[in-house]
Amino acid sequence: SYRGQNTFQFEDQILGTGNQDANFFSLPSGGGAGGRGNTIVDWGVGLSFKGAIDRVSGIRLGASGAHLTRPIKRLGESGGGERFPIRINFHAEYDRLLNPRTRIIPAVYFQNYRNNNELAFQALMAYYLNPVKDITVYGGLGARVNTLNPFDAVPIYFGFDIGDLQARLAYDLTISGKSYTNRGFGALELSVNYIIKIYKRPKVDPSVFCPRF
């Protein structure tokens, strides 16, 4: 909540990393955060791989990097500033069909931000509810640990697929000592995807056949 010019809490202050001076991140006087009118350039890149292991299992791998140009974060007018650390992410996911209607999807995620390393585990189960209407439901639990909090949070996952429509809901329950910042309500995330398919009639090149053959 906002109660004054210098009462903001930023990620570095909550995590105990970087600059701990609240005045360092204070808003400029007379004009607010948009008064500076500065533009920064920030780049990120990521790669993803998906492949089949055998007829009933597959794997997904990915890696990404954020803040590769390390732009300076600065809200005040007094000069100075601090560069964003590069954020590194990795993930691996295994998908296996147990029977014609049930799949298990364990996954692991790793993130590095400055001196803080974070590791998250999750285990999902998918059940093919209605083969006629192509409906699949998902549910699962996870656990997240990091350098500052040995056991930080318990994510809870729900979701469903209806044909080409995919919906996922995740609730993040904070159980570490940092729960005072959100009263245990870490996050609520919702994603909806729809796969659009475009069908084209194949164009066949004319061929000339020799009657002799």
mmCIF file of C-alpha atoms in Angstrom:
data_model
loop_
_atom_site.group_PDB
_atom_site.id
_atom_site.type_symbol
_atom_site.label_atom_id
_atom_site.label_comp_id
_atom_site.label_asym_id
_atom_site.label_seq_id
_atom_site.Cartn_x
_atom_site.Cartn_y
_atom_site.Cartn_z
ATOM 1 C CA SER A 1 0.000 0.000 0.000
ATOM 2 C CA TYR A 2 1.077 3.609 -0.579
ATOM 3 C CA ARG A 3 1.362 5.788 2.517
ATOM 4 C CA GLY A 4 4.106 8.203 1.563
ATOM 5 C CA GLN A 5 6.853 8.971 -0.859
ATOM 6 C CA ASN A 6 9.459 6.700 0.717
ATOM 7 C CA THR A 7 7.324 3.805 2.003
ATOM 8 C CA PHE A 8 7.632 1.452 -0.975
ATOM 9 C CA GLN A 9 9.031 -2.052 -0.560
ATOM 10 C CA PHE A 10 10.754 -3.562 -3.569
ATOM 11 C CA GLU A 11 11.835 -7.116 -4.361
ATOM 12 C CA ASP A 12 15.439 -6.506 -3.261
ATOM 13 C CA GLN A 13 14.293 -5.243 0.143
ATOM 14 C CA ILE A 14 11.919 -8.173 0.727
ATOM 15 C CA LEU A 15 14.464 -10.784 -0.398
ATOM 16 C CA GLY A 16 17.305 -9.089 1.473
ATOM 17 C CA THR A 17 19.458 -8.609 -1.639
ATOM 18 C CA GLY A 18 20.838 -5.582 -3.465
ATOM 19 C CA ASN A 19 20.310 -2.033 -2.215
ATOM 20 C CA GLN A 20 18.336 -1.922 1.058
ATOM 21 C CA ASP A 21 17.929 1.857 1.185
ATOM 22 C CA ALA A 22 14.254 2.735 0.704
ATOM 23 C CA ASN A 23 15.224 6.303 -0.271
ATOM 24 C CA PHE A 24 17.258 4.874 -3.157
ATOM 25 C CA PHE A 25 13.987 3.848 -4.818
ATOM 26 C CA SER A 26 11.942 6.921 -3.814
ATOM 27 C CA LEU A 27 9.766 8.626 -6.388
ATOM 28 C CA PRO A 28 10.987 11.968 -7.771
ATOM 29 C CA SER A 29 9.359 14.963 -6.196
ATOM 30 C CA GLY A 30 6.672 16.619 -8.291
ATOM 31 C CA GLY A 31 5.842 14.445 -11.255
ATOM 32 C CA GLY A 32 5.621 10.861 -10.053
ATOM 33 C CA ALA A 33 7.254 7.852 -11.583
ATOM 34 C CA GLY A 34 6.511 9.027 -15.104
ATOM 35 C CA GLY A 35 8.205 12.382 -14.600
ATOM 36 C CA ARG A 36 11.592 11.170 -15.774
ATOM 37 C CA GLY A 37 10.382 10.085 -19.191
ATOM 38 C CA ASN A 38 13.355 7.733 -19.665
ATOM 39 C CA THR A 39 13.310 4.647 -21.864
ATOM 40 C CA ILE A 40 15.545 1.643 -21.308
ATOM 41 C CA VAL A 41 16.342 -1.306 -23.539
ATOM 42 C CA ASP A 42 16.060 -4.755 -21.991
ATOM 43 C CA TRP A 43 16.532 -8.062 -23.794
ATOM 44 C CA GLY A 44 15.671 -11.663 -23.007
ATOM 45 C CA VAL A 45 16.050 -14.916 -24.905
ATOM 46 C CA GLY A 46 14.748 -18.460 -24.491
ATOM 47 C CA LEU A 47 14.898 -21.897 -26.087
ATOM 48 C CA SER A 48 12.486 -24.814 -25.823
ATOM 49 C CA PHE A 49 12.695 -28.455 -26.908
ATOM 50 C CA LYS A 50 9.946 -31.071 -27.063
ATOM 51 C CA GLY A 51 10.483 -34.692 -28.060
ATOM 52 C CA ALA A 52 9.173 -38.232 -27.717
ATOM 53 C CA ILE A 53 11.043 -40.857 -25.697
ATOM 54 C CA ASP A 54 8.891 -43.792 -26.743
ATOM 55 C CA ARG A 55 5.276 -44.468 -27.705
ATOM 56 C CA VAL A 56 3.888 -43.570 -24.242
ATOM 57 C CA SER A 57 6.227 -40.858 -22.899
ATOM 58 C CA GLY A 58 7.793 -37.565 -23.872
ATOM 59 C CA ILE A 59 9.975 -34.795 -22.489
ATOM 60 C CA ARG A 60 10.073 -30.999 -22.620
ATOM 61 C CA LEU A 61 13.189 -28.952 -21.857
ATOM 62 C CA GLY A 62 13.693 -25.195 -21.783
ATOM 63 C CA ALA A 63 16.094 -22.430 -20.796
ATOM 64 C CA SER A 64 15.830 -18.646 -20.805
ATOM 65 C CA GLY A 65 17.671 -15.519 -19.738
ATOM 66 C CA ALA A 66 16.219 -12.115 -18.817
ATOM 67 C CA HIS A 67 17.818 -8.673 -18.373
ATOM 68 C CA LEU A 68 20.699 -9.665 -20.651
ATOM 69 C CA THR A 69 21.590 -6.000 -21.276
ATOM 70 C CA ARG A 70 21.412 -5.299 -17.504
ATOM 71 C CA PRO A 71 19.600 -1.939 -17.667
ATOM 72 C CA ILE A 72 19.840 0.446 -14.712
ATOM 73 C CA LYS A 73 16.849 0.548 -12.352
ATOM 74 C CA ARG A 74 16.347 4.008 -10.901
ATOM 75 C CA LEU A 75 13.213 5.836 -9.800
ATOM 76 C CA GLY A 76 14.690 8.780 -7.909
ATOM 77 C CA GLU A 77 16.144 12.002 -9.308
ATOM 78 C CA SER A 78 19.281 12.002 -7.184
ATOM 79 C CA GLY A 79 21.338 10.033 -9.703
ATOM 80 C CA GLY A 80 23.065 6.753 -9.144
ATOM 81 C CA GLY A 81 21.235 3.535 -9.838
ATOM 82 C CA GLU A 82 21.797 -0.190 -9.888
ATOM 83 C CA ARG A 83 21.842 -2.602 -12.810
ATOM 84 C CA PHE A 84 19.337 -5.444 -13.014
ATOM 85 C CA PRO A 85 20.982 -8.833 -12.436
ATOM 86 C CA ILE A 86 20.616 -11.398 -15.195
ATOM 87 C CA ARG A 87 17.818 -13.850 -14.431
ATOM 88 C CA ILE A 88 18.427 -17.469 -15.536
ATOM 89 C CA ASN A 89 15.646 -20.082 -15.831
ATOM 90 C CA PHE A 90 15.657 -23.809 -16.632
ATOM 91 C CA HIS A 91 12.829 -26.310 -16.702
ATOM 92 C CA ALA A 92 12.344 -30.005 -17.457
ATOM 93 C CA GLU A 93 9.056 -31.875 -17.774
ATOM 94 C CA TYR A 94 8.292 -35.574 -18.225
ATOM 95 C CA ASP A 95 4.935 -36.744 -19.612
ATOM 96 C CA ARG A 96 3.952 -40.428 -19.414
ATOM 97 C CA LEU A 97 0.767 -42.257 -20.325
ATOM 98 C CA LEU A 98 -0.123 -44.772 -17.584
ATOM 99 C CA ASN A 99 -3.226 -46.147 -19.269
ATOM 100 C CA PRO A 100 -5.564 -45.017 -22.069
ATOM 101 C CA ARG A 101 -7.119 -42.369 -19.780
ATOM 102 C CA THR A 102 -4.438 -41.341 -17.247
ATOM 103 C CA ARG A 103 -1.155 -39.428 -17.562
ATOM 104 C CA ILE A 104 1.403 -38.234 -15.024
ATOM 105 C CA ILE A 105 3.437 -35.065 -15.624
ATOM 106 C CA PRO A 106 6.245 -34.419 -13.100
ATOM 107 C CA ALA A 107 8.355 -31.308 -13.647
ATOM 108 C CA VAL A 108 11.202 -29.335 -12.107
ATOM 109 C CA TYR A 109 12.045 -25.626 -12.471
ATOM 110 C CA PHE A 110 15.224 -23.760 -11.522
ATOM 111 C CA GLN A 111 15.750 -19.994 -11.321
ATOM 112 C CA ASN A 112 18.784 -17.893 -10.433
ATOM 113 C CA TYR A 113 18.520 -14.194 -9.616
ATOM 114 C CA ARG A 114 21.632 -12.560 -8.181
ATOM 115 C CA ASN A 115 22.580 -14.630 -5.128
ATOM 116 C CA ASN A 116 19.211 -16.304 -4.773
ATOM 117 C CA ASN A 117 18.596 -19.765 -6.260
ATOM 118 C CA GLU A 118 15.087 -21.166 -6.438
ATOM 119 C CA LEU A 119 13.962 -24.712 -7.164
ATOM 120 C CA ALA A 120 10.371 -25.768 -7.740
ATOM 121 C CA PHE A 121 8.874 -29.235 -8.113
ATOM 122 C CA GLN A 122 5.418 -30.121 -9.337
ATOM 123 C CA ALA A 123 3.487 -33.308 -10.050
ATOM 124 C CA LEU A 124 0.364 -33.202 -12.206
ATOM 125 C CA MET A 125 -2.089 -35.930 -13.112
ATOM 126 C CA ALA A 126 -4.282 -35.737 -16.202
ATOM 127 C CA TYR A 127 -7.458 -37.775 -16.631
ATOM 128 C CA TYR A 128 -9.190 -38.231 -19.985
ATOM 129 C CA LEU A 129 -12.721 -37.559 -18.719
ATOM 130 C CA ASN A 130 -14.768 -37.734 -21.909
ATOM 131 C CA PRO A 131 -13.241 -39.300 -25.019
ATOM 132 C CA VAL A 132 -16.251 -38.350 -27.174
ATOM 133 C CA LYS A 133 -16.041 -34.609 -26.383
ATOM 134 C CA ASP A 134 -12.230 -34.711 -25.958
ATOM 135 C CA ILE A 135 -12.256 -33.431 -22.342
ATOM 136 C CA THR A 136 -9.225 -33.834 -20.047
ATOM 137 C CA VAL A 137 -8.992 -32.591 -16.439
ATOM 138 C CA TYR A 138 -5.768 -31.830 -14.527
ATOM 139 C CA GLY A 139 -4.809 -31.573 -10.866
ATOM 140 C CA GLY A 140 -1.618 -31.544 -8.846
ATOM 141 C CA LEU A 141 0.626 -30.133 -6.142
ATOM 142 C CA GLY A 142 4.075 -28.610 -6.019
ATOM 143 C CA ALA A 143 6.758 -27.370 -3.639
ATOM 144 C CA ARG A 144 9.144 -24.428 -3.945
ATOM 145 C CA VAL A 145 12.400 -23.873 -2.060
ATOM 146 C CA ASN A 146 15.014 -21.145 -2.373
ATOM 147 C CA THR A 147 18.206 -19.875 -0.813
ATOM 148 C CA LEU A 148 16.456 -17.569 1.655
ATOM 149 C CA ASN A 149 13.541 -19.868 2.525
ATOM 150 C CA PRO A 150 14.176 -23.622 2.834
ATOM 151 C CA PHE A 151 10.467 -24.269 2.204
ATOM 152 C CA ASP A 152 8.799 -21.268 0.630
ATOM 153 C CA ALA A 153 5.433 -22.221 -0.846
ATOM 154 C CA VAL A 154 3.022 -24.948 -1.939
ATOM 155 C CA PRO A 155 1.476 -24.360 -5.371
ATOM 156 C CA ILE A 156 -1.870 -26.033 -6.164
ATOM 157 C CA TYR A 157 -2.816 -26.687 -9.785
ATOM 158 C CA PHE A 158 -6.105 -27.266 -11.625
ATOM 159 C CA GLY A 159 -6.983 -27.274 -15.302
ATOM 160 C CA PHE A 160 -8.896 -28.755 -18.191
ATOM 161 C CA ASP A 161 -8.714 -29.256 -21.953
ATOM 162 C CA ILE A 162 -11.772 -29.258 -24.186
ATOM 163 C CA GLY A 163 -10.662 -30.009 -27.699
ATOM 164 C CA ASP A 164 -8.345 -27.181 -28.734
ATOM 165 C CA LEU A 165 -9.230 -25.050 -25.671
ATOM 166 C CA GLN A 166 -6.790 -25.231 -22.739
ATOM 167 C CA ALA A 167 -7.316 -23.595 -19.322
ATOM 168 C CA ARG A 168 -5.042 -23.688 -16.253
ATOM 169 C CA LEU A 169 -5.431 -22.277 -12.728
ATOM 170 C CA ALA A 170 -2.630 -22.133 -10.140
ATOM 171 C CA TYR A 171 -2.846 -20.975 -6.517
ATOM 172 C CA ASP A 172 0.403 -20.224 -4.675
ATOM 173 C CA LEU A 173 0.206 -20.739 -0.902
ATOM 174 C CA THR A 174 3.120 -19.020 0.876
ATOM 175 C CA ILE A 175 4.146 -20.848 4.059
ATOM 176 C CA SER A 176 7.591 -19.361 4.751
ATOM 177 C CA GLY A 177 8.506 -16.519 7.064
ATOM 178 C CA LYS A 178 7.817 -14.095 4.199
ATOM 179 C CA SER A 179 4.075 -14.839 4.368
ATOM 180 C CA TYR A 180 3.580 -11.564 6.262
ATOM 181 C CA THR A 181 4.010 -9.753 2.938
ATOM 182 C CA ASN A 182 0.920 -11.409 1.424
ATOM 183 C CA ARG A 183 -0.863 -13.134 4.356
ATOM 184 C CA GLY A 184 -0.162 -16.483 2.739
ATOM 185 C CA PHE A 185 -1.833 -15.560 -0.546
ATOM 186 C CA GLY A 186 1.164 -15.769 -2.856
ATOM 187 C CA ALA A 187 -0.512 -15.589 -6.250
ATOM 188 C CA LEU A 188 -3.473 -16.714 -8.317
ATOM 189 C CA GLU A 189 -2.669 -17.315 -11.974
ATOM 190 C CA LEU A 190 -5.044 -18.147 -14.809
ATOM 191 C CA SER A 191 -4.082 -18.981 -18.375
ATOM 192 C CA VAL A 192 -6.319 -19.768 -21.347
ATOM 193 C CA ASN A 193 -5.035 -20.970 -24.720
ATOM 194 C CA TYR A 194 -6.831 -21.871 -27.907
ATOM 195 C CA ILE A 195 -5.118 -23.724 -30.722
ATOM 196 C CA ILE A 196 -6.147 -22.331 -34.097
ATOM 197 C CA LYS A 197 -5.859 -24.756 -36.989
ATOM 198 C CA ILE A 198 -5.715 -23.646 -40.600
ATOM 199 C CA TYR A 199 -6.359 -26.324 -43.168
ATOM 200 C CA LYS A 200 -5.209 -25.876 -46.740
ATOM 201 C CA ARG A 201 -5.951 -28.022 -49.742
ATOM 202 C CA PRO A 202 -2.671 -29.513 -50.951
ATOM 203 C CA LYS A 203 -1.401 -28.195 -54.246
ATOM 204 C CA VAL A 204 -0.338 -31.087 -56.444
ATOM 205 C CA ASP A 205 2.082 -30.368 -59.242
ATOM 206 C CA PRO A 206 0.916 -31.740 -62.596
ATOM 207 C CA SER A 207 2.886 -34.738 -63.777
ATOM 208 C CA VAL A 208 3.340 -36.020 -67.275
ATOM 209 C CA PHE A 209 3.270 -39.804 -67.540
ATOM 210 C CA CYS A 210 4.804 -41.606 -70.461
ATOM 211 C CA PRO A 211 2.430 -44.363 -71.690
ATOM 212 C CA ARG A 212 5.437 -46.443 -72.473
ATOM 213 C CA PHE A 213 6.135 -46.886 -68.750
#
